[in-house]
Amino acid sequence: MNGVHDMGGMHGLGPVEPEPDEPVFHTEWERRAFAITLAAGFLGEWNIDMSRYSRELMPGPEILTTTYYEHWLWGLEHLLVEKGLATRDEIAGRVKPARPSKPLRVLKAAEVAAAIAKGGAHRVNDDVPARFKVGDRVRTRNINPLGHTRLPRYARDKHGVVDRDHGVHVFPDAHAAGLGQKPQHVYSVRFTMQELWGPDASARDRAYIDLWDDYLEPA
Amino acid sequence: MSDHGHHHDHDHDHDDDQPGAHDAPLSGPALKVKALESLLIDKGLVDPKALDELIDTYETKVGPRNGARVVAKAWVDPAYKKRLLENGGGAIAELGYRGRQGEDIVVLENTPTVHNMVVCTLCSCYPWPVLGLPPVWYKSAPYRSRTVIDPRGVLREFGVDVPESVEVRVWDSTAELRYLVLPERPAGTEHMTEEQLAELVTRDSMIGTGQALTPAGRR
C-alpha cells in the first residue's frame, strides 16, 4: 500500500538526531511492548509479513506523530482482533477476558534462546527457477497494490541491474495476505542514483534494493 | 480498563516512563501496554517469564559488541574475512551469532573507493544478532526518508565526509537479507590485538554512518 511507512525519498521529515549512549529501551513500557509483541508472534497465528502489514495499516497521521513501539502496539492489537485472539472490548477492559477458543502453543522462558537462535523461515528450499541472472538488466514494475508490498514507491518503473541472486524466498505480498508463500528468487538490484532521482543526483552513487521476481521485468 | 491499569497516579515500582521522574503519571502508551500485557497473561497467550527472558536477551546479551568481534576478527584474519564476504551468515555463526532478524546476513566491505551504508526505508530491518535492536534514529522518518535520496548529506550530519571520488552504495533492506558493513581498519593499528581492535568498532561504523575509531579517538 502507498502508506506513509514507505518513506524513501520524502522531504521535510526533519533532521536525523542520533542520541549519544542511547539505551536499548527508553522506558519500561517499551520493554514490555517489545516483549509482548515478540511473544505473541511466537503463537504462530500470523507471520512476519502480516506483522509488518498490520503496522502499515495504522492511519498515516498517527504513524507520523507516535513513536516506534506505539506502532508495534497498534499492529499487535490489530492482529489479536483480526485473528480472533482478543476483542476490542477485552482490549479496552470493558469485559472480562475470555480464554482462547482453541489450544495455542505459548512460548516458555526456557524456549526463548532456542526460538531466537532458530530465527524465521523466509528462505525456502523449493526448486524455483530464477527468472534473471546476475548482470541482467531489469525494469521494476509499476504496481500500486492496496495490500502489503516490499517494492518501495521510489523504485517503481525504474531500470536496474541484477547484482546478486539471494536464492528462493517467501513472497511477502502473498504471505501478508494469507495467500501462501509463493516462493521465488530475491535479487539485490543495483540502480544508479540518477535513474532513481534524476540528473541532479550523484553520477557516482548507487542504491541496492532487494527485489523479488514478481517485481521485475526484463529490460 | 483492566484491573492492572487503575493506579496510574502513584505507581513507583515498574513504570519509570520518564527516567528520573518516578512520580509522573503513566503516559498513554504505558497505560495501554500495561493493560494489553495483563490481558495477554490473563488469556494465557504469553508467559510472563518468557517476556522477561526476551527483554533480558536483547538488553544484555545481544548488541553491537557482537558485530565488533566479527569485524575485528576479519581485520586480523584474512581467511576469516574471505569467508565473511563470501557467506556472511555462515562466518558470523562461527562466532555463535545467528537467528532472528539475522538469518541471512550479507557483509559489505568498505574500501578506499567504496562506502556502504544501510537503511530500511519501509520499516526498521536491522541485523539483530550482530548489532542488537536498532537505535531510534535508524527507525526514524528522517533517516529512512533521506538516506536513499541524499546519502552524502546524511553522512555529513554524522560527521562522515565521503570524498566525491568515493562511490556511496546505499543498501535498502527491503527483503529478509540483513546487511552489516565491514568498516576500514584504521591506520596505526598494526600493533593492536583483536580484542583491542574490537574496541574501535562502533555500531555506526557497522551501519555505515560512521568510521571505526582511531586509536587516538578511542573513548
PDB file of C-alpha atoms in Angstrom, chain A residues 5 33 44 59 84-86 109 148 167 185 218:
ATOM      1  CA  HIS A   5       5.595   3.975   6.036  1.00  0.00           C
ATOM      2  CA  ALA A  33       5.707  -3.608  24.274  1.00  0.00           C
ATOM      3  CA  GLY A  44       2.263 -18.743  15.189  1.00  0.00           C
ATOM      4  CA  PRO A  59      -3.558   5.697   9.984  1.00  0.00           C
ATOM      5  CA  GLY A  84      -9.799 -13.785  16.935  1.00  0.00           C
ATOM      6  CA  LEU A  85      -7.448 -13.942  19.934  1.00  0.00           C
ATOM      7  CA  ALA A  86      -8.949 -10.873  21.610  1.00  0.00           C
ATOM      8  CA  ALA A 109      11.010 -18.826  29.130  1.00  0.00           C
ATOM      9  CA  HIS A 148       1.432  -5.241   1.556  1.00  0.00           C
ATOM     10  CA  GLY A 167      18.031 -17.607  -3.668  1.00  0.00           C
ATOM     11  CA  HIS A 185      14.053 -15.611  -6.183  1.00  0.00           C
ATOM     12  CA  PRO A 218      13.308  -7.847 -18.445  1.00  0.00           C
TER      13      PRO A 218
END
